[in-house]
Amino acid sequence: MIEFYIVIIGMIVMLLLLVFEMERPEIILPSTLLLFVMTGVITPQEAIRGFSNEGMLTIGLLFIIAGSIQNSGIVDHAFKKLLNRSTSRKHMLAKLLFPISFLSAFLNNTPIVIAFTPLVKKWCEDHHLAPSKFLIPISYATILGGTITIIGTSTNLVVHGLLLDSNLPGFTFFELGKIGVPITLIGLCYLIFFSSSLLPERGGTVNIESLREFTGEVLILDDFPYIHKTVEQARLRSLKGLFLVSIIREDETITPVSNTTLLKAHDRLIFTGDITTITELQSHKGLLLQSNGGSSFPKHHQLTEAVVSHHSSLLYKKIKDTNFRSRFNAAVIAVHRQNQRLKYKIGDIILKPGDILLLATGTDFYKKANTNDFYIAAALNKTIMTRKQTLNGWFSVSLLGTMILMVTLGYISMLTGMAFVTMLLLSLRITSPLQAKTSIQWNVLMVVSCSFGIGYAMINSGVATFLADLLMDASKPFGLLAIIIAIYLLTNVFTEMMTNSAAAVLMFPIILEVSNTLDLNPTALAVTVTIAASASFATPIGYQTNLIVYGPGGYRFKDFLKVGIPLNILTMITTVLLVYYFWL
């Protein structure tokens, strides 16, 4: 009995930590798993079973294959051509959403949205349209497309692995398409015809004009007492509400500025932050304020918007404690959260998922920036594709297509096919070991693997049976459809609070109990959980792609509610009816 209460309390604490973003999921879930091992709820063998699960291993290999296609640039190149031929809003939405949803059925959703967000934003600026009319539909289209095949999202593969782990038949390659294709078609029609009237007419969060409002320039005169002294000695690094971003010295721009940078006469110092306090610098001997809120950034700077990812190593740390300048060769000019610029001292801001950083970057920022740290860190001008890159990209696509055909026909298993394609890509040097390592989202694998052990804890302690009984008692009097709706809604609530895969894993032991008690086809309930875990449209935090477009689209929380709730309802009704028709 004590185990039951340990798991209940542990699960509640875990959910609270996830909801209030007290720490990263890849730290919260392993800590919860360790608690259950130490208290004897699960054995060490059960705790690590998730790390060798077929679904989890397949996800890791899929990251490498999808990364090979994404790195080739052929997808970006094709969509740039598509955007150039579009003129009107609805015309562009139709031309954009259908191919994006098709693509996301075979590639990871997150890199697709990362690649297209800056492209679409640039297209909107060129055609004087608001990015807010397009970016949420793009995110939703990738979510919908990901429900079509078994490799559409990691969630699909996780549930497939759980079924195999329970000695049940897993999903066939296109089995989820019985639900995925209808909800995608219905969802895309809804987005094309109704999203424009529901979405706001709003630009991105950060632009050059807003930058001018809090940028100031100070000139060092000949009588400045700290000439040939360092920035730190001149005490210019600890100014209240201000941050020294760069130094302009004749034709040279020094950015980012380190503590050891020497100051010279006639240097122009560029500050950012709370510009109302910049006049205080005039009380320092030898400093002359050049502009107050009216100067723009020097042309030598490269401005970059980067979104702090859900799995960033920077999360829940003060900017001044991250060693940001030397680590990324970039200076943080401003931080926006929920469409508002944070007006605290920049170094004291504690970063959270979805924060938009406006950066002044050096030339090697894009080499230093880890994709796990930022969702968007796109250079303004991408390099031209070489013929070799194009050939490698199409070869990767053909390998993936061949593997899908072989799996669909039943000649090989999903894991075998993925492993074979990955070995070919590495042996032919289409993907390097370093690229493969970078493509794998290790934090996702950690969360997924630990979720398996937490699922075993729910079963061993009786929590899964308890929750299943509660669910059945509440919905059974209203019939079988009510039970499916209850499972869908509970999964949907979980997925808004934690990662999609974790929500699916936590629901799996509950649906096993329900299917055993009521003698239902477990595949029917597994499909319901799989779709419900992915169909996260109502909040920006429920799905990574929503978080990616949150800042660049200039959205507010209520925008996702306004467009997402009707889509959630449409998806739920379609899923429940089709599950009942096909499997029950």
Coordinates of C-alpha atoms in Angstrom, one line a residue:
M1 CA 0.0 0.0 0.0
I2 CA 2.9 2.3 0.8
E3 CA 4.0 2.0 -2.8
F4 CA 0.7 3.3 -4.1
Y5 CA 1.0 6.5 -2.1
I6 CA 4.7 6.9 -3.1
V7 CA 3.8 6.8 -6.8
I8 CA 0.7 9.0 -6.4
I9 CA 2.7 11.7 -4.5
G10 CA 5.7 11.3 -6.9
M11 CA 3.4 11.7 -9.9
I12 CA 1.7 14.8 -8.5
V13 CA 5.1 16.4 -7.7
M14 CA 6.4 15.5 -11.2
L15 CA 3.3 17.0 -12.9
L16 CA 3.6 20.2 -10.8
L17 CA 7.3 20.6 -11.7
L18 CA 6.5 20.1 -15.4
V19 CA 3.5 22.5 -15.4
F20 CA 5.4 25.3 -13.6
E21 CA 8.6 24.6 -15.5
M22 CA 10.7 24.4 -12.4
E23 CA 13.4 22.4 -14.2
R24 CA 13.9 20.7 -17.6
P25 CA 11.8 17.5 -18.3
E26 CA 15.0 15.5 -18.9
I27 CA 16.0 16.2 -15.3
I28 CA 12.5 15.9 -13.7
L29 CA 11.6 12.5 -15.2
P30 CA 14.9 10.8 -14.4
S31 CA 14.7 12.1 -10.8
T32 CA 11.2 10.7 -10.5
L33 CA 12.4 7.4 -11.9
L34 CA 15.3 7.3 -9.4
L35 CA 12.8 7.9 -6.6
F36 CA 10.8 4.9 -7.6
V37 CA 13.9 2.7 -7.8
M38 CA 15.2 3.8 -4.4
T39 CA 11.9 3.2 -2.8
G40 CA 11.6 -0.3 -4.3
V41 CA 8.5 0.4 -6.4
I42 CA 10.3 -0.8 -9.5
T43 CA 13.5 -2.8 -10.0
P44 CA 16.6 -1.4 -11.7
Q45 CA 16.0 -3.7 -14.6
E46 CA 12.5 -2.2 -15.1
A47 CA 13.9 1.3 -14.8
I48 CA 16.3 0.8 -17.7
R49 CA 14.0 -1.3 -19.9
G50 CA 12.9 1.9 -21.7
F51 CA 16.4 2.5 -22.9
S52 CA 16.4 -0.7 -25.0
N53 CA 12.8 -0.5 -26.2
E54 CA 12.4 -0.9 -29.9
G55 CA 10.3 2.2 -30.3
M56 CA 12.9 4.4 -28.5
L57 CA 15.8 3.0 -30.6
T58 CA 13.8 3.6 -33.8
I59 CA 13.3 7.2 -32.8
G60 CA 17.0 7.7 -32.4
L61 CA 17.8 6.3 -35.8
L62 CA 14.9 8.3 -37.4
F63 CA 16.5 11.5 -36.0
I64 CA 19.7 10.7 -38.0
I65 CA 17.9 9.9 -41.3
A66 CA 15.6 13.0 -41.0
G67 CA 18.7 15.1 -40.2
S68 CA 20.5 13.9 -43.3
I69 CA 17.6 15.0 -45.5
Q70 CA 17.2 18.3 -43.6
N71 CA 20.9 19.1 -43.8
S72 CA 21.0 18.6 -47.6
G73 CA 18.9 21.7 -48.0
I74 CA 16.6 20.2 -50.7
V75 CA 13.5 20.8 -48.5
D76 CA 14.3 24.4 -47.9
H77 CA 15.1 25.0 -51.5
A78 CA 11.8 23.5 -52.7
F79 CA 9.7 25.6 -50.3
K80 CA 11.6 28.8 -51.2
K81 CA 10.5 28.2 -54.8
L82 CA 7.0 27.5 -53.7
L83 CA 6.8 30.7 -51.7
N84 CA 8.2 32.8 -54.6
R85 CA 5.2 31.7 -56.7
S86 CA 2.5 32.5 -54.1
T87 CA 0.6 35.8 -54.1
S88 CA -2.6 35.8 -52.0
R89 CA -3.0 34.7 -48.4
K90 CA -5.4 31.7 -48.9
H91 CA -3.6 30.7 -52.1
M92 CA -0.3 30.5 -50.1
L93 CA -1.9 28.7 -47.1
A94 CA -3.3 26.0 -49.4
K95 CA 0.0 25.6 -51.3
L96 CA 2.0 25.5 -48.1
L97 CA -0.1 23.5 -45.7
F98 CA -0.7 20.4 -47.8
P99 CA 2.9 19.7 -48.7
I100 CA 4.1 20.5 -45.2
S101 CA 1.6 18.0 -43.7
F102 CA 2.7 15.4 -46.2
L103 CA 6.3 16.0 -45.4
S104 CA 5.8 15.8 -41.6
A105 CA 4.3 12.3 -42.1
F106 CA 7.8 11.1 -42.9
L107 CA 10.1 13.7 -41.2
N108 CA 10.4 15.1 -37.7
N109 CA 8.0 18.0 -37.2
T110 CA 10.3 20.2 -35.2
P111 CA 13.1 20.8 -37.8
I112 CA 10.4 21.4 -40.5
V113 CA 8.9 24.3 -38.5
I114 CA 12.4 25.5 -37.6
A115 CA 13.3 25.7 -41.3
F116 CA 10.1 27.2 -42.5
T117 CA 9.4 29.9 -39.9
P118 CA 12.2 32.3 -41.0
L119 CA 11.3 31.6 -44.7
V120 CA 7.6 32.3 -44.2
K121 CA 8.4 35.4 -42.1
K122 CA 10.6 36.8 -44.8
W123 CA 8.0 36.1 -47.4
C124 CA 5.4 37.9 -45.3
E125 CA 7.6 41.0 -44.9
D126 CA 8.3 41.1 -48.7
H127 CA 4.5 41.0 -49.4
H128 CA 3.4 43.3 -46.5
L129 CA 1.5 40.5 -44.8
A130 CA 1.4 39.6 -41.1
P131 CA 3.4 36.5 -40.1
S132 CA 0.7 35.8 -37.5
K133 CA -1.7 34.7 -40.2
F134 CA 0.6 31.9 -41.3
L135 CA 2.8 30.5 -38.5
I136 CA 0.2 28.9 -36.3
P137 CA -1.3 27.1 -39.3
I138 CA 2.1 25.8 -40.3
S139 CA 2.7 24.4 -36.8
Y140 CA -0.8 22.8 -36.8
A141 CA -0.3 21.3 -40.2
T142 CA 2.9 19.5 -39.1
I143 CA 1.1 18.1 -36.0
L144 CA -1.8 16.8 -38.2
G145 CA 0.6 15.3 -40.8
G146 CA 2.6 13.6 -38.1
T147 CA -0.5 11.4 -37.3
I148 CA -0.5 9.7 -40.8
T149 CA 2.4 7.2 -40.5
I150 CA 4.1 5.3 -37.7
I151 CA 7.2 7.5 -38.2
G152 CA 5.3 10.8 -38.3
T153 CA 6.2 11.6 -34.7
S154 CA 8.2 10.1 -31.9
T155 CA 4.9 9.5 -30.0
N156 CA 3.7 7.1 -32.7
L157 CA 6.9 5.0 -32.4
V158 CA 6.8 5.1 -28.6
V159 CA 3.2 3.6 -28.5
H160 CA 4.2 1.1 -31.1
G161 CA 7.2 0.0 -28.9
L162 CA 4.9 -0.2 -25.9
L163 CA 2.5 -2.5 -27.7
L164 CA 5.4 -4.8 -28.7
D165 CA 6.8 -4.7 -25.2
S166 CA 3.4 -5.9 -23.9
N167 CA 3.4 -8.8 -26.4
L168 CA 0.7 -7.2 -28.5
P169 CA 0.9 -6.5 -32.3
G170 CA 2.3 -3.1 -33.0
F171 CA 1.1 -0.6 -35.6
T172 CA 1.6 -1.3 -39.3
F173 CA 3.3 1.5 -41.2
F174 CA 0.1 3.3 -42.4
E175 CA -2.4 2.0 -39.7
L176 CA -2.6 5.3 -38.0
G177 CA -3.5 6.8 -41.4
K178 CA -7.0 5.5 -41.0
I179 CA -7.4 8.4 -38.5
G180 CA -4.5 10.6 -39.6
V181 CA -5.6 11.2 -43.2
P182 CA -9.2 12.3 -42.3
I183 CA -8.2 14.5 -39.4
T184 CA -5.5 16.1 -41.6
L185 CA -7.8 16.9 -44.5
I186 CA -10.5 18.2 -42.1
G187 CA -7.9 20.2 -40.1
L188 CA -6.3 21.7 -43.2
C189 CA -9.6 22.8 -44.7
Y190 CA -10.5 24.5 -41.3
L191 CA -7.1 26.3 -41.2
I192 CA -7.3 27.5 -44.9
F193 CA -10.9 28.8 -44.7
F194 CA -11.2 29.9 -41.0
S195 CA -7.8 30.6 -39.4
S196 CA -7.3 34.0 -41.1
S197 CA -10.5 35.4 -39.5
L198 CA -9.5 34.0 -36.1
L199 CA -5.8 34.9 -36.0
P200 CA -4.7 38.5 -35.2
E201 CA -3.0 40.9 -37.7
R202 CA 0.3 41.1 -35.9
G203 CA 4.0 41.2 -36.8
G204 CA 6.9 39.4 -35.1
T205 CA 8.0 40.2 -31.6
V206 CA 11.3 41.8 -32.3
N207 CA 12.3 44.2 -35.1
I208 CA 14.8 46.9 -35.8
E209 CA 12.4 49.7 -34.9
S210 CA 11.7 48.3 -31.5
L211 CA 15.5 47.8 -31.1
R212 CA 16.0 51.6 -31.6
E213 CA 13.7 52.3 -28.6
F214 CA 16.3 50.9 -26.2
T215 CA 19.7 51.4 -27.8
G216 CA 22.0 54.2 -26.9
E217 CA 25.5 55.4 -27.9
V218 CA 28.2 57.0 -25.8
L219 CA 31.4 58.5 -27.0
I220 CA 34.7 58.2 -25.0
L221 CA 36.4 61.6 -24.8
D222 CA 40.2 62.3 -24.3
D223 CA 39.8 63.0 -20.6
F224 CA 38.1 59.7 -19.7
P225 CA 40.1 58.4 -16.8
Y226 CA 40.0 54.7 -17.9
I227 CA 41.5 55.0 -21.4
H228 CA 43.8 52.0 -22.0
K229 CA 42.0 50.3 -19.1
T230 CA 39.7 47.3 -19.4
V231 CA 35.9 47.4 -19.5
E232 CA 35.8 45.7 -16.1
Q233 CA 38.2 48.3 -14.6
A234 CA 36.0 51.1 -16.0
R235 CA 33.0 49.4 -14.2
L236 CA 31.0 49.4 -17.5
R237 CA 29.9 45.8 -17.0
S238 CA 27.8 46.2 -13.9
L239 CA 25.6 49.2 -14.8
K240 CA 22.1 49.1 -13.5
G241 CA 19.6 48.2 -16.3
L242 CA 22.2 48.6 -19.0
F243 CA 24.4 46.3 -21.0
L244 CA 27.5 47.1 -23.1
V245 CA 26.8 45.3 -26.4
S246 CA 29.6 46.5 -28.7
I247 CA 32.4 49.1 -29.2
I248 CA 32.8 50.9 -32.6
R249 CA 36.4 51.8 -33.1
E250 CA 37.0 53.7 -36.4
D251 CA 35.9 51.1 -39.0
E252 CA 36.1 48.1 -36.6
T253 CA 33.1 46.8 -34.6
I254 CA 34.0 44.8 -31.4
T255 CA 31.2 42.5 -30.5
P256 CA 30.6 40.8 -28.2
V257 CA 32.6 42.8 -25.7
S258 CA 34.6 40.9 -23.1
N259 CA 35.6 42.1 -19.6
T260 CA 39.3 42.3 -20.8
T261 CA 38.6 44.6 -23.8
L262 CA 40.8 47.7 -23.6
L263 CA 39.1 51.1 -24.0
K264 CA 40.5 53.8 -26.3
A265 CA 39.8 57.5 -26.8
H266 CA 37.0 58.2 -29.4
D267 CA 35.5 54.7 -29.0
R268 CA 31.8 54.7 -29.4
L269 CA 30.0 52.4 -26.8
I270 CA 26.7 50.9 -27.8
F271 CA 24.5 50.1 -24.8
T272 CA 21.1 48.4 -24.6
G273 CA 18.6 47.8 -21.9
D274 CA 16.6 50.4 -19.9
I275 CA 17.6 53.5 -21.9
T276 CA 15.9 55.8 -19.4
T277 CA 19.0 55.2 -17.2
I278 CA 21.6 55.8 -19.9
T279 CA 21.7 59.5 -19.0
E280 CA 23.4 58.5 -15.8
L281 CA 26.5 57.8 -17.9
Q282 CA 26.9 61.5 -18.5
S283 CA 27.8 61.9 -14.9
H284 CA 31.0 59.9 -15.6
K285 CA 33.9 62.1 -16.6
G286 CA 34.9 61.7 -20.2
L287 CA 31.7 60.1 -21.5
L288 CA 29.4 62.0 -23.8
L289 CA 25.9 60.7 -24.7
Q290 CA 25.5 60.7 -28.5
S291 CA 21.8 59.6 -28.7
N292 CA 19.0 58.6 -26.4
G293 CA 16.7 56.1 -27.9
G294 CA 17.2 57.3 -31.5
S295 CA 20.3 55.5 -32.7
S296 CA 20.0 52.3 -34.7
F297 CA 22.5 49.5 -34.5
P298 CA 25.7 49.7 -36.6
K299 CA 25.5 48.0 -40.0
H300 CA 28.4 45.8 -39.1
H301 CA 26.3 43.8 -36.6
Q302 CA 24.3 40.8 -37.6
L303 CA 21.0 40.6 -35.8
T304 CA 19.6 37.2 -35.0
E305 CA 16.4 36.1 -33.3
A306 CA 16.7 32.8 -31.4
V307 CA 14.0 30.9 -29.5
V308 CA 15.2 29.2 -26.3
S309 CA 14.2 25.5 -26.8
H310 CA 12.4 23.2 -24.4
H311 CA 15.6 21.3 -23.9
S312 CA 18.2 24.1 -23.8
S313 CA 21.1 23.9 -21.5
L314 CA 20.5 27.6 -20.7
L315 CA 17.1 27.0 -19.1
Y316 CA 16.4 28.3 -15.6
K317 CA 19.8 30.1 -15.4
K318 CA 20.6 33.8 -15.3
I319 CA 22.1 35.0 -18.6
K320 CA 25.1 36.3 -16.7
D321 CA 25.7 32.8 -15.4
T322 CA 25.6 31.0 -18.8
N323 CA 28.9 32.5 -20.1
F324 CA 26.8 33.5 -23.1
R325 CA 29.2 35.8 -24.9
S326 CA 32.2 33.6 -25.1
R327 CA 30.1 30.4 -25.5
F328 CA 28.2 31.6 -28.6
N329 CA 30.1 34.7 -29.7
A330 CA 26.9 36.6 -29.3
A331 CA 25.5 39.3 -27.1
V332 CA 21.9 39.3 -25.8
I333 CA 20.3 42.6 -26.7
A334 CA 16.8 41.9 -25.5
V335 CA 14.6 39.1 -24.2
H336 CA 10.9 38.8 -25.0
R337 CA 8.5 36.6 -23.2
Q338 CA 4.8 36.1 -24.1
N339 CA 5.1 39.0 -26.6
Q340 CA 6.5 41.4 -23.9
R341 CA 10.0 42.7 -23.7
L342 CA 11.5 41.9 -20.2
K343 CA 12.7 45.2 -18.8
Y344 CA 15.0 43.7 -16.1
K345 CA 18.7 44.0 -16.2
I346 CA 19.6 41.5 -19.0
G347 CA 22.2 39.6 -17.1
D348 CA 19.7 38.9 -14.3
I349 CA 17.0 37.5 -16.6
I350 CA 16.4 33.7 -15.9
L351 CA 15.7 32.1 -19.3
K352 CA 12.6 29.9 -19.8
P353 CA 11.4 27.8 -22.8
G354 CA 10.0 29.9 -25.6
D355 CA 11.9 33.1 -24.7
I356 CA 12.9 35.1 -27.7
L357 CA 16.5 36.4 -27.6
L358 CA 17.5 39.3 -29.9
L359 CA 21.2 38.8 -30.4
A360 CA 24.1 40.7 -31.9
T361 CA 26.1 37.8 -33.3
G362 CA 29.7 37.3 -34.5
T363 CA 30.5 35.5 -37.7
D364 CA 30.9 32.1 -36.1
F365 CA 27.6 32.1 -34.1
Y366 CA 25.9 29.6 -36.3
K367 CA 28.8 27.1 -35.8
K368 CA 28.7 27.5 -32.1
A369 CA 24.9 27.6 -31.6
N370 CA 23.6 24.1 -30.6
T371 CA 20.3 23.3 -32.1
N372 CA 19.3 21.8 -28.8
D373 CA 19.7 25.2 -27.2
F374 CA 17.8 27.2 -29.8
Y375 CA 14.8 26.4 -31.9
I376 CA 15.5 29.2 -34.4
A377 CA 18.9 30.5 -35.1
A378 CA 18.7 31.0 -38.9
A379 CA 21.2 33.0 -40.8
L380 CA 19.7 35.7 -43.0
N381 CA 21.4 34.4 -46.1
K382 CA 21.9 30.7 -46.4
T383 CA 24.7 29.3 -48.5
I384 CA 24.0 28.1 -52.0
M385 CA 23.3 24.4 -52.4
T386 CA 26.0 22.4 -54.1
R387 CA 25.3 19.6 -56.6
K388 CA 26.7 17.1 -54.1
Q389 CA 24.3 18.2 -51.4
T390 CA 21.4 17.9 -53.8
L391 CA 22.4 14.4 -54.8
N392 CA 23.0 13.3 -51.2
G393 CA 19.6 14.7 -50.2
W394 CA 17.7 12.9 -52.9
F395 CA 19.6 9.7 -52.2
S396 CA 18.6 10.0 -48.5
V397 CA 15.0 10.5 -49.6
S398 CA 15.1 7.4 -51.9
L399 CA 16.6 5.3 -49.1
L400 CA 13.9 6.3 -46.7
G401 CA 11.2 5.6 -49.4
T402 CA 12.7 2.2 -50.1
M403 CA 12.8 1.4 -46.4
I404 CA 9.1 2.4 -46.0
L405 CA 8.1 0.2 -48.9
M406 CA 10.0 -2.8 -47.4
V407 CA 8.4 -2.3 -44.0
T408 CA 4.9 -1.8 -45.5
L409 CA 5.2 -5.1 -47.4
G410 CA 6.4 -6.9 -44.3
Y411 CA 9.9 -7.9 -45.5
I412 CA 11.7 -6.2 -42.6
S413 CA 10.9 -4.7 -39.3
M414 CA 10.9 -0.9 -38.6
L415 CA 14.0 -1.1 -36.4
T416 CA 16.0 -3.2 -39.0
G417 CA 15.0 -0.9 -41.8
M418 CA 16.1 2.2 -39.9
A419 CA 19.4 0.6 -38.8
F420 CA 20.2 -0.4 -42.4
V421 CA 19.5 3.1 -43.8
T422 CA 21.5 4.7 -41.0
M423 CA 24.5 2.4 -41.7
L424 CA 24.4 3.2 -45.4
L425 CA 24.3 6.9 -44.8
L426 CA 27.3 6.7 -42.5
S427 CA 29.3 4.2 -44.6
L428 CA 28.8 6.3 -47.8
R429 CA 29.7 9.4 -45.8
I430 CA 26.5 11.2 -46.7
T431 CA 26.2 11.8 -42.9
S432 CA 29.2 12.1 -40.7
P433 CA 29.3 10.7 -37.2
L434 CA 29.3 14.2 -35.8
Q435 CA 26.2 15.2 -37.9
A436 CA 24.5 12.0 -36.7
K437 CA 25.3 12.8 -33.1
T438 CA 24.0 16.4 -33.5
S439 CA 20.8 15.2 -35.2
I440 CA 19.8 13.0 -32.3
Q441 CA 17.7 14.8 -29.7
W442 CA 19.2 13.1 -26.7
N443 CA 16.9 14.9 -24.3
V444 CA 13.9 13.6 -26.1
L445 CA 15.3 10.0 -25.8
M446 CA 16.0 10.5 -22.1
V447 CA 12.4 11.7 -21.4
V448 CA 10.9 8.8 -23.5
S449 CA 13.1 6.2 -21.9
C450 CA 12.4 7.3 -18.4
S451 CA 8.7 7.5 -19.1
F452 CA 8.7 3.7 -19.6
G453 CA 10.0 3.1 -16.1
I454 CA 7.5 5.5 -14.6
G455 CA 4.8 3.5 -16.5
Y456 CA 6.0 0.3 -14.8
A457 CA 5.8 2.1 -11.5
M458 CA 2.1 3.0 -12.1
I459 CA 1.4 -0.7 -12.9
N460 CA 3.3 -2.2 -10.0
S461 CA 1.9 0.1 -7.4
G462 CA -1.7 -0.3 -8.5
V463 CA -2.0 3.4 -9.5
A464 CA -2.8 2.4 -13.2
T465 CA -5.6 0.1 -12.0
F466 CA -7.0 2.8 -9.7
L467 CA -7.0 5.5 -12.4
A468 CA -8.5 3.1 -14.9
D469 CA -11.3 2.2 -12.5
L470 CA -12.0 5.9 -11.9
L471 CA -12.1 6.5 -15.6
M472 CA -14.5 3.6 -16.2
D473 CA -16.8 4.4 -13.3
A474 CA -17.2 7.9 -14.6
S475 CA -17.8 7.1 -18.2
K476 CA -19.2 3.5 -18.4
P477 CA -22.8 4.4 -17.7
F478 CA -22.8 6.6 -20.9
G479 CA -21.5 3.8 -23.1
L480 CA -18.4 2.7 -25.0
L481 CA -18.1 6.0 -26.9
A482 CA -18.0 7.9 -23.6
I483 CA -15.0 5.7 -22.5
I484 CA -13.1 6.5 -25.6
I485 CA -13.9 10.2 -25.2
A486 CA -12.7 10.1 -21.6
I487 CA -9.4 8.4 -22.6
Y488 CA -8.9 11.0 -25.4
L489 CA -9.6 13.9 -23.1
L490 CA -7.3 12.6 -20.2
T491 CA -4.5 12.1 -22.7
N492 CA -5.0 15.5 -24.2
V493 CA -4.8 17.1 -20.7
F494 CA -1.6 15.2 -19.9
T495 CA 0.0 16.2 -23.2
E496 CA -0.7 19.9 -22.5
M497 CA 1.3 19.6 -19.3
M498 CA 4.2 17.4 -20.4
T499 CA 5.9 16.1 -23.5
N500 CA 3.6 14.2 -25.9
S501 CA 5.6 10.9 -25.7
A502 CA 5.6 11.1 -21.9
A503 CA 1.8 11.6 -21.9
A504 CA 1.3 8.5 -24.1
V505 CA 3.6 6.4 -22.0
L506 CA 1.8 7.4 -18.8
M507 CA -1.6 6.6 -20.3
F508 CA -0.6 3.3 -21.7
P509 CA -0.8 1.2 -18.5
I510 CA -4.2 2.8 -17.9
I511 CA -5.6 1.8 -21.3
L512 CA -4.2 -1.7 -20.8
E513 CA -6.2 -2.1 -17.6
V514 CA -9.3 -0.7 -19.4
S515 CA -9.0 -3.0 -22.4
N516 CA -8.5 -6.1 -20.1
T517 CA -11.4 -5.2 -17.8
L518 CA -13.9 -4.5 -20.6
D519 CA -12.4 -7.0 -23.1
L520 CA -11.7 -4.3 -25.7
N521 CA -9.2 -4.3 -28.6
P522 CA -6.1 -2.7 -27.0
T523 CA -5.1 -1.4 -30.5
A524 CA -8.2 0.8 -30.5
L525 CA -7.3 2.5 -27.2
A526 CA -3.7 2.7 -28.2
V527 CA -4.6 4.6 -31.4
T528 CA -6.8 6.9 -29.4
V529 CA -4.0 7.7 -27.0
T530 CA -1.5 8.2 -29.9
I531 CA -3.7 10.7 -31.7
A532 CA -4.7 12.5 -28.5
A533 CA -1.1 12.9 -27.4
S534 CA -0.2 14.6 -30.6
A535 CA -3.3 16.7 -31.1
S536 CA -2.1 19.5 -28.9
F537 CA -3.4 22.7 -30.4
A538 CA -4.9 24.8 -27.6
T539 CA -1.7 26.1 -25.9
P540 CA 1.8 27.2 -27.1
I541 CA 3.5 24.9 -24.5
G542 CA 1.7 21.6 -25.4
Y543 CA 3.8 20.9 -28.5
Q544 CA 7.3 22.0 -29.5
T545 CA 6.2 23.4 -32.9
N546 CA 3.7 25.7 -31.2
L547 CA 6.4 27.1 -29.0
I548 CA 8.7 27.7 -32.0
V549 CA 6.2 30.0 -33.7
Y550 CA 4.9 31.6 -30.5
G551 CA 7.5 34.5 -30.5
P552 CA 8.2 35.0 -34.2
G553 CA 4.4 35.3 -34.9
G554 CA 3.9 37.8 -32.1
Y555 CA 1.2 35.6 -30.7
R556 CA -0.5 35.7 -27.3
F557 CA -1.7 32.7 -25.3
K558 CA -5.3 33.4 -26.2
D559 CA -4.5 33.2 -29.9
F560 CA -3.8 29.5 -29.5
L561 CA -7.0 29.0 -27.5
K562 CA -9.1 30.8 -30.2
V563 CA -7.8 28.8 -33.1
G564 CA -6.8 25.6 -31.4
I565 CA -9.9 24.7 -29.3
P566 CA -12.2 24.3 -32.4
L567 CA -9.4 22.2 -34.1
N568 CA -9.1 20.1 -30.9
I569 CA -12.9 19.4 -30.9
L570 CA -12.9 18.6 -34.6
T571 CA -10.0 16.2 -34.2
M572 CA -11.5 14.5 -31.1
I573 CA -14.9 13.9 -32.7
T574 CA -13.3 12.5 -35.9
T575 CA -10.9 10.3 -34.0
V576 CA -13.5 8.8 -31.6
L577 CA -16.0 8.0 -34.4
L578 CA -13.3 6.4 -36.6
V579 CA -11.7 4.4 -33.8
Y580 CA -15.2 3.1 -33.0
Y581 CA -15.8 2.3 -36.7
F582 CA -12.5 0.6 -37.5
W583 CA -11.5 -1.2 -34.3
L584 CA -14.5 -1.7 -32.0

